[in-house]
Coordinates of C-alpha atoms and ligand atoms in Angstrom, one line a residue:
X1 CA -22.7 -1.5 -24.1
X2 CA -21.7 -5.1 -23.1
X3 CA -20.6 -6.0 -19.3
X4 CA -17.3 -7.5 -19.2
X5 CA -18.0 -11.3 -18.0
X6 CA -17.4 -14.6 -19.3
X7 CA -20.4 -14.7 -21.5
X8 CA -18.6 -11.4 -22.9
X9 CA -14.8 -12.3 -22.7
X10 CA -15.0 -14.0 -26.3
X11 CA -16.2 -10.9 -28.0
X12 CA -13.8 -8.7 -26.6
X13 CA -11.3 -6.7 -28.8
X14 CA -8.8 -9.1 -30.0
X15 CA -6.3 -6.8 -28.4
X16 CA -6.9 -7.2 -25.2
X17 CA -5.5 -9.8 -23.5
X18 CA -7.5 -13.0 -22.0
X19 CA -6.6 -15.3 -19.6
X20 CA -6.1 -18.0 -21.3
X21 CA -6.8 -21.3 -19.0
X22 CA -9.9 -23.0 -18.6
X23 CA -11.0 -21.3 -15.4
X24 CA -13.5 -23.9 -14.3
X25 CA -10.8 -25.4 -13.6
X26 CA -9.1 -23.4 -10.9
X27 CA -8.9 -23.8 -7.6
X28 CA -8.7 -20.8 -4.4
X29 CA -5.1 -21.2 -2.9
X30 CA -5.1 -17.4 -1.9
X31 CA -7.4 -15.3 0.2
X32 CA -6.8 -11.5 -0.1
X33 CA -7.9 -9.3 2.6
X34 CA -8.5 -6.1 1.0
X35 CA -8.9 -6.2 -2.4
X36 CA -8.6 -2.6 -3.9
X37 CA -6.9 -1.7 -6.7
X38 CA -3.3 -2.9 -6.1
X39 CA -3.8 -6.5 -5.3
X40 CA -5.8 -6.3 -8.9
X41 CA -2.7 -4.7 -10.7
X42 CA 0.0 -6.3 -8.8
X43 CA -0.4 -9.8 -7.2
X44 CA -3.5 -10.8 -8.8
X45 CA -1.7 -10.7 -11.8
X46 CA 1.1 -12.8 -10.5
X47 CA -1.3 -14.9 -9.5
X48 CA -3.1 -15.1 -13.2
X49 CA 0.6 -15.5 -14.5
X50 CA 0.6 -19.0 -12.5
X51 CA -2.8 -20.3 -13.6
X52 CA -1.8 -19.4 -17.0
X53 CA 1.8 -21.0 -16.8
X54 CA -0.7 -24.3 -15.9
X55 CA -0.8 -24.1 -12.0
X56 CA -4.4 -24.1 -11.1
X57 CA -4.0 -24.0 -7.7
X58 CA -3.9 -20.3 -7.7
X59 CA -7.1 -18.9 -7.7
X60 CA -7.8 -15.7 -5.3
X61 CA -10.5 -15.7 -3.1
X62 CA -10.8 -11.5 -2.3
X63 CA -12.3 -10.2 0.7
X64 CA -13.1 -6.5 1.6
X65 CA -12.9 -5.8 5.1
X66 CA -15.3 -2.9 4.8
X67 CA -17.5 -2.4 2.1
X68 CA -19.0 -3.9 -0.7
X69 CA -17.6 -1.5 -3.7
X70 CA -15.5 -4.3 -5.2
X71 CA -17.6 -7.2 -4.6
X72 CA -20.4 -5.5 -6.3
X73 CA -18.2 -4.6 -9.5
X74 CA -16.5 -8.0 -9.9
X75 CA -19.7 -9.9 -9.1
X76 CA -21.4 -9.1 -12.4
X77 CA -18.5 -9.4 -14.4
X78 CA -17.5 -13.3 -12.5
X79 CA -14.8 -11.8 -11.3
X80 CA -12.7 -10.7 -14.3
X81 CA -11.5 -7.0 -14.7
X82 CA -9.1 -5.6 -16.8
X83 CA -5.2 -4.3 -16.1
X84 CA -4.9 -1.0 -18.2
X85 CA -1.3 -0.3 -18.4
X86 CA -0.3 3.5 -19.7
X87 CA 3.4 3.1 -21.1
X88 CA 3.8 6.5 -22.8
X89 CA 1.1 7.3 -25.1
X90 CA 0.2 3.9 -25.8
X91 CA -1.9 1.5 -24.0
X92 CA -2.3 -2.1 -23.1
X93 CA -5.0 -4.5 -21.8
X94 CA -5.0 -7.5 -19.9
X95 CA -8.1 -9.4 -18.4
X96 CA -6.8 -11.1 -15.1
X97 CA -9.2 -14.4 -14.0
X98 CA -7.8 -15.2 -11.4
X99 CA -10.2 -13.6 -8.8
X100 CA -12.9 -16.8 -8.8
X101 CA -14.9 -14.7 -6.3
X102 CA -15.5 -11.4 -3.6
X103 CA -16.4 -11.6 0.2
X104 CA -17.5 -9.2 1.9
X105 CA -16.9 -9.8 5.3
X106 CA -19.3 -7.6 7.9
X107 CA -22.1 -9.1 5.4
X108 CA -20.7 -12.4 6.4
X109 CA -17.5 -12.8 8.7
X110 CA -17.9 -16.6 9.2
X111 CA -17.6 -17.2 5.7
X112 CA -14.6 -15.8 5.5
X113 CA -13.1 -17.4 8.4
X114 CA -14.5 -21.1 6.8
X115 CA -12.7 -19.9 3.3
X116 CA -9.4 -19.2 4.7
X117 CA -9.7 -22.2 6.7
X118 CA -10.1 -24.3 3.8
X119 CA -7.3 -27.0 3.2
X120 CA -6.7 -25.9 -0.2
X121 CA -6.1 -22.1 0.7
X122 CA -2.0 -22.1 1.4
X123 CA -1.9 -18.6 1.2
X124 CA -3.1 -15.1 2.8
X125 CA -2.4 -11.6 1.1
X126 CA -3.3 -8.4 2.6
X127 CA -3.3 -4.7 1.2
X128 CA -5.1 -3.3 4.0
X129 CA -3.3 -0.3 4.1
X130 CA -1.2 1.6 6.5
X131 CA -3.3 1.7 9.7
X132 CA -5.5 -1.8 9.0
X133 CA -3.1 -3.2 10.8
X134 CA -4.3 -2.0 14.0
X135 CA -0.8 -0.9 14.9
X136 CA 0.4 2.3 16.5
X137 CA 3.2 4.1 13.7
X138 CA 5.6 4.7 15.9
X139 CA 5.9 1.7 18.3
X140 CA 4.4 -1.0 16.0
X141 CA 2.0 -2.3 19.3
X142 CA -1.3 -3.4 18.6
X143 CA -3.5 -0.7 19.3
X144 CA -5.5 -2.5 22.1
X145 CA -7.6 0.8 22.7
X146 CA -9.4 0.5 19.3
X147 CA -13.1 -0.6 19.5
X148 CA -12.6 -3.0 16.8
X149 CA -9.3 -4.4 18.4
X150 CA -10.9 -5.2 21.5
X151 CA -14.2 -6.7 19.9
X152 CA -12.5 -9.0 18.4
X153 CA -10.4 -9.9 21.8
X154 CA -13.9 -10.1 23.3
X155 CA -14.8 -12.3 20.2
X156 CA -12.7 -13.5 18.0
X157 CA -15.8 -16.0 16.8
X158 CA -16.6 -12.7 14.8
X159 CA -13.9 -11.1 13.9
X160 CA -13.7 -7.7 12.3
X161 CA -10.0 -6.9 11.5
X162 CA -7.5 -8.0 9.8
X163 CA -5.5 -9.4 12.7
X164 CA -8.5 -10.8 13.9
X165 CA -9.5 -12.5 10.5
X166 CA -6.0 -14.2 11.2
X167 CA -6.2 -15.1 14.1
X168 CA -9.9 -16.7 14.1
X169 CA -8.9 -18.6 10.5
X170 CA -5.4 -19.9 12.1
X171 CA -7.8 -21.3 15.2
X172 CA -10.1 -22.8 12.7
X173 CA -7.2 -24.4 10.9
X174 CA -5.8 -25.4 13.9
X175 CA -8.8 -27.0 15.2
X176 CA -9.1 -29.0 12.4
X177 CA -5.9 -30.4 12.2
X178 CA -4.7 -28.2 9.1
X179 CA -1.4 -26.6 8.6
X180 CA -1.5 -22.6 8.8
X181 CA -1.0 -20.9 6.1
X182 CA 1.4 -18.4 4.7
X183 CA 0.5 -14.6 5.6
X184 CA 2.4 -12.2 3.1
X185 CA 1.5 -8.6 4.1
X186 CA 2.0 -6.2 0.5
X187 CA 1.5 -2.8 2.2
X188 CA 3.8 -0.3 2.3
X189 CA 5.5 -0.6 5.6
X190 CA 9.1 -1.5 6.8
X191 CA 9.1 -5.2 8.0
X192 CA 5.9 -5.7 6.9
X193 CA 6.0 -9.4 7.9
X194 CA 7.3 -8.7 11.4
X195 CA 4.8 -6.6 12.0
X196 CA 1.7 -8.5 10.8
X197 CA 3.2 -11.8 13.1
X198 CA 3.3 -9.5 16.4
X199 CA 0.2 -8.2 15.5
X200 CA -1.2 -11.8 15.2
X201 CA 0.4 -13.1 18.2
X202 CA -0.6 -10.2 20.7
X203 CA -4.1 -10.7 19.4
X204 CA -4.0 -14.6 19.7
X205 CA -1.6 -14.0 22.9
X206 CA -4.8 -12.6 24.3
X207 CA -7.3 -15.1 23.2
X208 CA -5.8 -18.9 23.6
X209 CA -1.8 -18.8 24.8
X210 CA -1.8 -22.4 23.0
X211 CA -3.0 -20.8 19.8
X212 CA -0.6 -18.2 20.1
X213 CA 2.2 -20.6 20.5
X214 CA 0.8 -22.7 17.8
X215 CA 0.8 -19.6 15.1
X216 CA 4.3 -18.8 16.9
X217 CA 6.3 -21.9 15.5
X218 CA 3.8 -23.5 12.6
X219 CA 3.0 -20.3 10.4
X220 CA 5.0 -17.7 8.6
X221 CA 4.8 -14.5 7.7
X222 CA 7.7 -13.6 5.0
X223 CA 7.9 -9.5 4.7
X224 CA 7.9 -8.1 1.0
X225 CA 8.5 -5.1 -1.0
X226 CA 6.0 -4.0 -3.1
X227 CA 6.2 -2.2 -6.1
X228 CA 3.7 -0.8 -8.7
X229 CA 2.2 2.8 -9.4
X230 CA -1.7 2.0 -9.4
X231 CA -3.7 5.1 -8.5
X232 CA -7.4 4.8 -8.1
X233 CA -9.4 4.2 -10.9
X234 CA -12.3 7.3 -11.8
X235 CA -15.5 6.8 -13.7
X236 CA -13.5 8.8 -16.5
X237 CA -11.1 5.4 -16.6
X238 CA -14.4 3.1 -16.8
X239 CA -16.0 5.2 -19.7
X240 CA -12.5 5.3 -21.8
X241 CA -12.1 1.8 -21.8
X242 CA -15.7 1.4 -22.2
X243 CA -15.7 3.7 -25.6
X244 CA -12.6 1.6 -26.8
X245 CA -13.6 -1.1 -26.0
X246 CA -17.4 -1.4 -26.7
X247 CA -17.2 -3.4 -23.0
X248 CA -18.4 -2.0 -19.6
X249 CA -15.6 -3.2 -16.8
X250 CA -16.5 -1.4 -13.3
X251 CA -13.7 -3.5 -12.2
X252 CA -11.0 -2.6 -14.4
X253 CA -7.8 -1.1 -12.7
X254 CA -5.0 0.9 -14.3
X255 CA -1.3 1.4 -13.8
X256 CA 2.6 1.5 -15.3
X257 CA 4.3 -0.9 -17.0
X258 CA 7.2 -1.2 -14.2
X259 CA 6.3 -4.0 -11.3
X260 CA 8.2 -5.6 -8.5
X261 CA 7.6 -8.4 -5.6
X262 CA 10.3 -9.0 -3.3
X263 CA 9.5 -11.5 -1.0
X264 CA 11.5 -13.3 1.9
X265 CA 11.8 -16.9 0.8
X266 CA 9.5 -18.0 4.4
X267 CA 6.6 -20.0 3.7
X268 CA 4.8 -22.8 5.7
X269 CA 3.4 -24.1 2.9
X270 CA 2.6 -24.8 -0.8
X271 CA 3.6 -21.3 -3.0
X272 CA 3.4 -21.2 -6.4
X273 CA 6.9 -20.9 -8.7
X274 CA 7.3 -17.5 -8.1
X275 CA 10.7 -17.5 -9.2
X276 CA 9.3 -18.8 -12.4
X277 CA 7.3 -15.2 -12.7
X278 CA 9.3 -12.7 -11.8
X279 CA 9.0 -12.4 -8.4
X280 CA 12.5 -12.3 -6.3
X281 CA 12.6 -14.4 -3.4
X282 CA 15.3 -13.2 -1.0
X283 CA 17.0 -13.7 2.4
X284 CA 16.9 -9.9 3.1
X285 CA 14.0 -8.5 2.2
X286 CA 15.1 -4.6 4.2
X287 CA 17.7 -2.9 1.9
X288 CA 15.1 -3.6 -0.6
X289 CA 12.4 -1.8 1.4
X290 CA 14.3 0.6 2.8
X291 CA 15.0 2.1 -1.0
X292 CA 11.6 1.7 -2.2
X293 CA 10.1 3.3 0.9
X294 CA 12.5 6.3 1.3
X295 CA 13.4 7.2 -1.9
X296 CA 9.7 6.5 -4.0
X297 CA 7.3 6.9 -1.0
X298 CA 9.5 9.3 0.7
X299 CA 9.1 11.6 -2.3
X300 CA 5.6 10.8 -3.1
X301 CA 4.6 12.0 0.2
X302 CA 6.4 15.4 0.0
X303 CA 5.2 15.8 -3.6
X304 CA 1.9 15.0 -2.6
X305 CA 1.5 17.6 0.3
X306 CA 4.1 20.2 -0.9
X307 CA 2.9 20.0 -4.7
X308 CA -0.5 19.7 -3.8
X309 CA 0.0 22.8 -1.3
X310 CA 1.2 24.9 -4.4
X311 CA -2.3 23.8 -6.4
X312 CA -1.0 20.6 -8.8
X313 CA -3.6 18.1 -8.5
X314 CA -1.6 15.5 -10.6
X315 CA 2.2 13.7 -9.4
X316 CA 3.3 14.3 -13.0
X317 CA 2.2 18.3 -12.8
X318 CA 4.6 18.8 -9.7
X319 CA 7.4 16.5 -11.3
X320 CA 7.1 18.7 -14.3
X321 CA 7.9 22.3 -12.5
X322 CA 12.0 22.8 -12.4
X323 CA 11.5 23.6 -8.8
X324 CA 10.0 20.9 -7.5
X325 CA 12.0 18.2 -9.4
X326 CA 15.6 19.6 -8.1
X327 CA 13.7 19.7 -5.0
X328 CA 13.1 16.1 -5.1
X329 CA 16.6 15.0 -6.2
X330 CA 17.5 17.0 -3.2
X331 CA 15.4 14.6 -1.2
X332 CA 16.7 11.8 -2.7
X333 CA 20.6 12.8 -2.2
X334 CA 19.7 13.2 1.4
X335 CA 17.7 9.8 1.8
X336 CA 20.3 7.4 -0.1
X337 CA 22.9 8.4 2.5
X338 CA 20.7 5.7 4.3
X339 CA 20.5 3.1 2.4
X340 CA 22.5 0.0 2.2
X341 CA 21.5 -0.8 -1.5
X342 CA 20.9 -4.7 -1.9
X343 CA 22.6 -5.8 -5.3
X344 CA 21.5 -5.7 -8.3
X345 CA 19.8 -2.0 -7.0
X346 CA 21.6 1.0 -8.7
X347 CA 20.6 3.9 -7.1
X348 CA 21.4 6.3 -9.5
X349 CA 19.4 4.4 -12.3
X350 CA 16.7 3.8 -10.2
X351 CA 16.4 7.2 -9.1
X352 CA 16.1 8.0 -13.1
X353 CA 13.5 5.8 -13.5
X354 CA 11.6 7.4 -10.6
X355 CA 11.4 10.5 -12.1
X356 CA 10.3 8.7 -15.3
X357 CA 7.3 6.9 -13.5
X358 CA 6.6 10.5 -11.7
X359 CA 6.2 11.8 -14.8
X360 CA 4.2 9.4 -16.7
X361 CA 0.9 11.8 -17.5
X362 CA -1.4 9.0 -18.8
X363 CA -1.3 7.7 -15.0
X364 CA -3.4 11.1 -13.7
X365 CA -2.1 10.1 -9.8
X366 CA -3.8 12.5 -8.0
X367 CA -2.0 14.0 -5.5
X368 CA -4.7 14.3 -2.9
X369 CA -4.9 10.1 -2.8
X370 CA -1.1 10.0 -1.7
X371 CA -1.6 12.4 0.7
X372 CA -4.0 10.5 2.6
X373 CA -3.2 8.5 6.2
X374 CA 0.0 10.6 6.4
X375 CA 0.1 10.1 10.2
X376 CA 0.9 6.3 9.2
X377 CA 3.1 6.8 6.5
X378 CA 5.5 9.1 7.4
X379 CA 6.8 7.7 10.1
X380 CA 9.0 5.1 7.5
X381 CA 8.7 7.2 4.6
X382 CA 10.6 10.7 5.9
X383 CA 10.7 10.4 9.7
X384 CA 13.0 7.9 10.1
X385 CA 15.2 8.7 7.4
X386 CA 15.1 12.4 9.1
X387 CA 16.5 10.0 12.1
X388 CA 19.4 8.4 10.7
X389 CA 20.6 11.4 9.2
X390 CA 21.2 13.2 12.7
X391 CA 22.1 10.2 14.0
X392 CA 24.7 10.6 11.4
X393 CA 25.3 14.3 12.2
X394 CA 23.7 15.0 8.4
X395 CA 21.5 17.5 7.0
X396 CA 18.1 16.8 6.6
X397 CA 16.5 20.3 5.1
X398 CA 14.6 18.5 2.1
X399 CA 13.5 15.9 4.1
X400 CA 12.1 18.3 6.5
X401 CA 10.4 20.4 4.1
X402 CA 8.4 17.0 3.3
X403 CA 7.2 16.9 6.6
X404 CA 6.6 20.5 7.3
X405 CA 4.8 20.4 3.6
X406 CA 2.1 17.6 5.9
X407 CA 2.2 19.7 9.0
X408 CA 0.6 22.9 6.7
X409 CA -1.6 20.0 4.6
X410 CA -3.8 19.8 7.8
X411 CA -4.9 23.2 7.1
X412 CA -7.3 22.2 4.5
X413 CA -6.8 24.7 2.2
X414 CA -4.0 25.0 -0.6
X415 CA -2.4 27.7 -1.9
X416 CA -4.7 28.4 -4.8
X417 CA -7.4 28.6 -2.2
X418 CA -9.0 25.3 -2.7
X419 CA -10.3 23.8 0.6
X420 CA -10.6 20.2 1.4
X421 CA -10.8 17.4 4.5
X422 CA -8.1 16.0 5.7
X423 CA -8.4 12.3 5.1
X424 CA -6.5 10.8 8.2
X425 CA -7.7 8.6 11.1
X426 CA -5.6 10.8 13.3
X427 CA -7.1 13.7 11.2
X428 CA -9.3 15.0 14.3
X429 CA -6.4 14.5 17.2
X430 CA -3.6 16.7 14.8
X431 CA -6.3 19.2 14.5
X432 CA -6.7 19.8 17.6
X433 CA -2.5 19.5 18.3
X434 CA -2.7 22.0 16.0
X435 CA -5.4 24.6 17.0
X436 CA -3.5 25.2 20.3
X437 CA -0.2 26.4 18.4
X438 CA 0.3 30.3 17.3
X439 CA 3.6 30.0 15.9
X440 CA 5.6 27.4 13.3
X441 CA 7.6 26.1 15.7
X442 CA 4.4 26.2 17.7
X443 CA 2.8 23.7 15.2
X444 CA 6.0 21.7 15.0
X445 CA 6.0 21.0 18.6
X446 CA 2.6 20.1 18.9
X447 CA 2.8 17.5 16.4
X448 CA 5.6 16.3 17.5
X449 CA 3.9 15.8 20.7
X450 CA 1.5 13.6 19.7
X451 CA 2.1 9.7 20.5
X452 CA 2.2 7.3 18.3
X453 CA 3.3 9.7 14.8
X454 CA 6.6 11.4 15.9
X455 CA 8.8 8.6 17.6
X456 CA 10.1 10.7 21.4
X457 CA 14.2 10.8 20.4
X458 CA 13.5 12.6 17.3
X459 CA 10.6 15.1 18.8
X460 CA 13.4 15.6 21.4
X461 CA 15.9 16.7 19.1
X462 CA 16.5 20.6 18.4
X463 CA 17.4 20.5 15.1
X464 CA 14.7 18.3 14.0
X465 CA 12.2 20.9 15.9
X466 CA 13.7 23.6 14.6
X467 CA 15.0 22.5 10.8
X468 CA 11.1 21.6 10.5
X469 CA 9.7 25.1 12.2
X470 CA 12.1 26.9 10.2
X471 CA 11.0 25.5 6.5
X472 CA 7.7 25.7 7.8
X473 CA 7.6 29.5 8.5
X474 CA 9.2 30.1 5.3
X475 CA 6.6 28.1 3.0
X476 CA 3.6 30.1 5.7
X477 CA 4.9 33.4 4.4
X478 CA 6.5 33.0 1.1
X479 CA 4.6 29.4 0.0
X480 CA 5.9 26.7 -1.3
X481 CA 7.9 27.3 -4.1
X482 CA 9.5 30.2 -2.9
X483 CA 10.2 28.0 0.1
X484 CA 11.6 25.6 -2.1
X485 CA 13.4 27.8 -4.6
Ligands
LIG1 P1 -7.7 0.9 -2.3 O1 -8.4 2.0 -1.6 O2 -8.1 0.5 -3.7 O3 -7.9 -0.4 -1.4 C1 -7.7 -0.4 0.0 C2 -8.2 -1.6 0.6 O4 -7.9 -1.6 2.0 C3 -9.7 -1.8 0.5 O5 -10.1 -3.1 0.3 C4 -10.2 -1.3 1.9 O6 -11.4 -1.8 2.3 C5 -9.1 -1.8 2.8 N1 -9.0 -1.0 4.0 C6 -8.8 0.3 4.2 N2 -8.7 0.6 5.5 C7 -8.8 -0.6 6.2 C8 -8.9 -1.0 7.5 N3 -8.7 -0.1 8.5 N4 -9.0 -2.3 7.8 C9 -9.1 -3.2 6.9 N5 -9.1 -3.0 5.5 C10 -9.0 -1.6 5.2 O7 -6.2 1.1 -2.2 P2 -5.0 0.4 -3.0 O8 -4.5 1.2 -4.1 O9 -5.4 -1.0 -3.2 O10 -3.8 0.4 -1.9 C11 -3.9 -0.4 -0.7 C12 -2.6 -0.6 -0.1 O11 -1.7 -1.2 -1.0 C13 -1.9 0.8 0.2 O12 -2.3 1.3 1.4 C14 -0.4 0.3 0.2 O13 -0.1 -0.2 1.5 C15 -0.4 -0.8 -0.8 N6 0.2 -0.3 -2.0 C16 -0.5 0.5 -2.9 C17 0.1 0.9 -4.1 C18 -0.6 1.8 -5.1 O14 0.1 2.4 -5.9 N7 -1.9 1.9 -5.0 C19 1.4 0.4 -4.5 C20 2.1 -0.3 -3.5 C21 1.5 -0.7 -2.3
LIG2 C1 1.7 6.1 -2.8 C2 1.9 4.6 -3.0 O1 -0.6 6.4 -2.2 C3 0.6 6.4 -1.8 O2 0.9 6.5 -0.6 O3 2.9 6.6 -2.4 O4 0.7 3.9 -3.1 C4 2.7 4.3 -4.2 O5 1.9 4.6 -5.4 C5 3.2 2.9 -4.3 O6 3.9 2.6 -3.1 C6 4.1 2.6 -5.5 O7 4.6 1.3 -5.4

């Protein structure tokens, strides 16, 4: 069996797409902090899209944060992986060059800060997830009590988050005369670009008031939606390819045929033609998050914990059961009373296509991955949807059931008596919420207790407490689908 690399990439399958440009050529105009799996299905290959229209300025530079997983699959292979999209029954390859290279940065954090610091990097991309951000859910403050967070505001000269990457490459840049560059945050979370800028500036703010100020006027940080179904790639994955293939790519990545950037047209800098390839470059960047995060996320979330509860391991498993699809367009008619849909968004057809994408079984997207860090991703995915509703004097029973459906999920055990750990960094502070409470509503309020998940209007409101208790007791006695039914 052949590893997939450049020596390789010639006797590949003449089905499977190559990149097509002389990559000696290209030159690193993004850094990516946090390469996993989506930046490889989703900007990377916007990215390979430009060096392949001719732009070589548009190599990516990727940079794990943590450990050295991807470095050490790319590595071998030069840093070419395949895209493996599942439309149907049928299949597709693609082998995306445009990742010239891995970091990984507690091996070597001044290397980092020297790349991104380079005159030819114009850009910065995170996916990071949720909670990398340092930030607390429900306030959006920089969580100045994390170890790593104040490390970093100790010593920025070796920095260990992703704020603190930031804010030492931005000094560096600055120090040397060089423009900032362009910081577009692609994880799921409202305002993305707001939120990556305060988290920057508090940081700096604490460091150099100057650098702070500097950041404040010279760089920009354009929010984006993000949009592509990319669940995390098994050994299985690897091996298939491998036996079609007759090539070994521990990189390889697989996903849908849908894809979507938004982007707010604010950059600092150089950006490739990104209208040019297919990316939408907007003025509002909101309604088009607000859809994506409340309708898909807001259903993947309750289909994670409430179909994963009632012992589906797969998205398209719970999608498939009557029950828990009308249960999910009950969701949806609930959340797009909140929406101010941007044109060109039809919320009917998009809500079809959803459920298409749900469904999709070559995609295997297990529900157990969605349902991890829900403590970060509930608060824009149901919470605040739940919040506009009553503000609204609505209804908010299906909503609720996704939230009660997370509040049972810390129990660690579904209903088909499978047990497993929680994976949540508030995991260990909702357990203990939770041990204290004897009753649903019990459970309820203790969670909703709990800073920096719940924001205090909607823990103070009775019929959020109580909507939530009262699906809660009913999925406790009868379970889910009853509950649901
Ligand atoms: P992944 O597990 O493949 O990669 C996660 C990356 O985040 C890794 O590089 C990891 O080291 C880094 N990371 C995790 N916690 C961190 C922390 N505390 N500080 C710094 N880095 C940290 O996951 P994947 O699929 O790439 O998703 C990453 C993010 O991309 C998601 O959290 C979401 O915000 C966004 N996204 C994912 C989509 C998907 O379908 N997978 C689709 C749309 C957005
Ligand atoms: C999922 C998202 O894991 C999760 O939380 O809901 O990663 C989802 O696959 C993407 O947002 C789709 O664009």
């Amino acid at each position: 069996m052949t590893r997939l690399s450049e020596a390789t990439l010639a006797g590949l399958p003449g089905a499977i797409e190559r990149p097509g440009y002389d990559r000696a050529g290209v030159r690193v105009g993004v850094v990516h902090l946090g390469i996993g799996a989506f930046h490889r299905a989703h900007q990377s290959v916007v990215f390979d899209d430009a060096l392949r229209s001719g732009d070589l300025r548009w190599g990516v530079l990727g940079v794990s944060l943590r450990s050295a997983g991807v470095r050490d699959q790319l590595q071998p292979q030069d840093g070419l992986y395949c895209v493996l999209v599942h439309d149907g029954d049928g299949q597709t390859a693609r082998v995306i060059g445009a990742v010239q290279g891995v970091l990984v940065a507690p091996e070597d954090p001044a290397a980092v800060v020297q790349a991104m610091a380079s005159p030819e990097v114009h850009i910065v991309t995170l996916t990071v997830t949720e909670k990398g951000y340092r930030l607390d859910p429900a306030t959006g403050a920089l969580i100045d009590t994390d170890p790593d967070v104040a490390a970093d505001i100790a010593d920025i000269g070796t920095p260990r988050t992703a704020p603190g990457f930031l804010v030492a490459a931005l000094a560096e840049r600055r120090r040397r005369g060089i423009a900032p560059f362009t910081v577009v945050s692609c994880d799921n979370l409202p305002h993305n670009g707001a939120r990556v800028r305060a988290a920057v500036l508090d940081l700096a703010g604490r460091i150099d008031a100057g650098l702070a100020a500097w950041i404040a006027t010279e760089a920009a940080f354009p929010s984006t939606m993000v949009d592509r179904i990319v669940p995390a790639t098994t050994s299985d994955d690897v091996a298939d390819l491998a036996a079609s293939t007759g090539v070994e790519d521990q990189g390889m990545v697989k996903t849908e045929p849908f894809t979507q950037w938004v982007i707010e047209d604010r950059f600092c800098g150089p950006r490739p033609d990104f209208a040019r390839l297919g990316v939408q470059l907007t003025g509002a960047v909101a309604p088009w998050e607000d859809a994506k995060l409340r309708l898909l996320n807001g259903a993947h979330s309750s289909i994670a914990y409430l179909g994963g509860l009632a012992g589906h391991a797969f998205v398209h498993q719970v999608v498939a059961d009557p029950v828990f699809a009308a249960f999910v367009e009950r969701l949806w008619d609930e959340a797009q009373t909140t929406l101010n849909p941007p044109t060109g968004l039809n919320i009917a057809d998009y809500r079809r296509d959803l459920m298409a994408r749900f469904g999709n079984p070559a995609l295997q997207h297990r529900t157990r991955q969605i349902a991890m860090d829900g403590s970060q991703k509930l608060p824009q995915r149901l919470l605040a949807t739940i919040a506009d509703r009553l503000a609204a004097g609505l209804g908010v029973e299906a909503l609720s059931s996704g939230v009660a459906g997370w509040i049972r999920w810390q129990g660690g055990v579904t209903e088909t008596g499978e047990t497993f750990a929680v994976d949540d960094p508030l995991a260990g502070d909702l357990a203990v919420a939770l041990a204290r409470a004897s009753s649903p509503r019990g459970r309820v309020e203790a969670i909703a207790a709990l800073s920096g998940i719940v924001p205090a209007a909607l823990a103070a409101d009775e019929r959020f407490i109580a909507g939530v208790s009262d699906i809660l007791a009913l999925i406790e006695s009868r379970g889910v689908r009853a509950a649901l039914g």
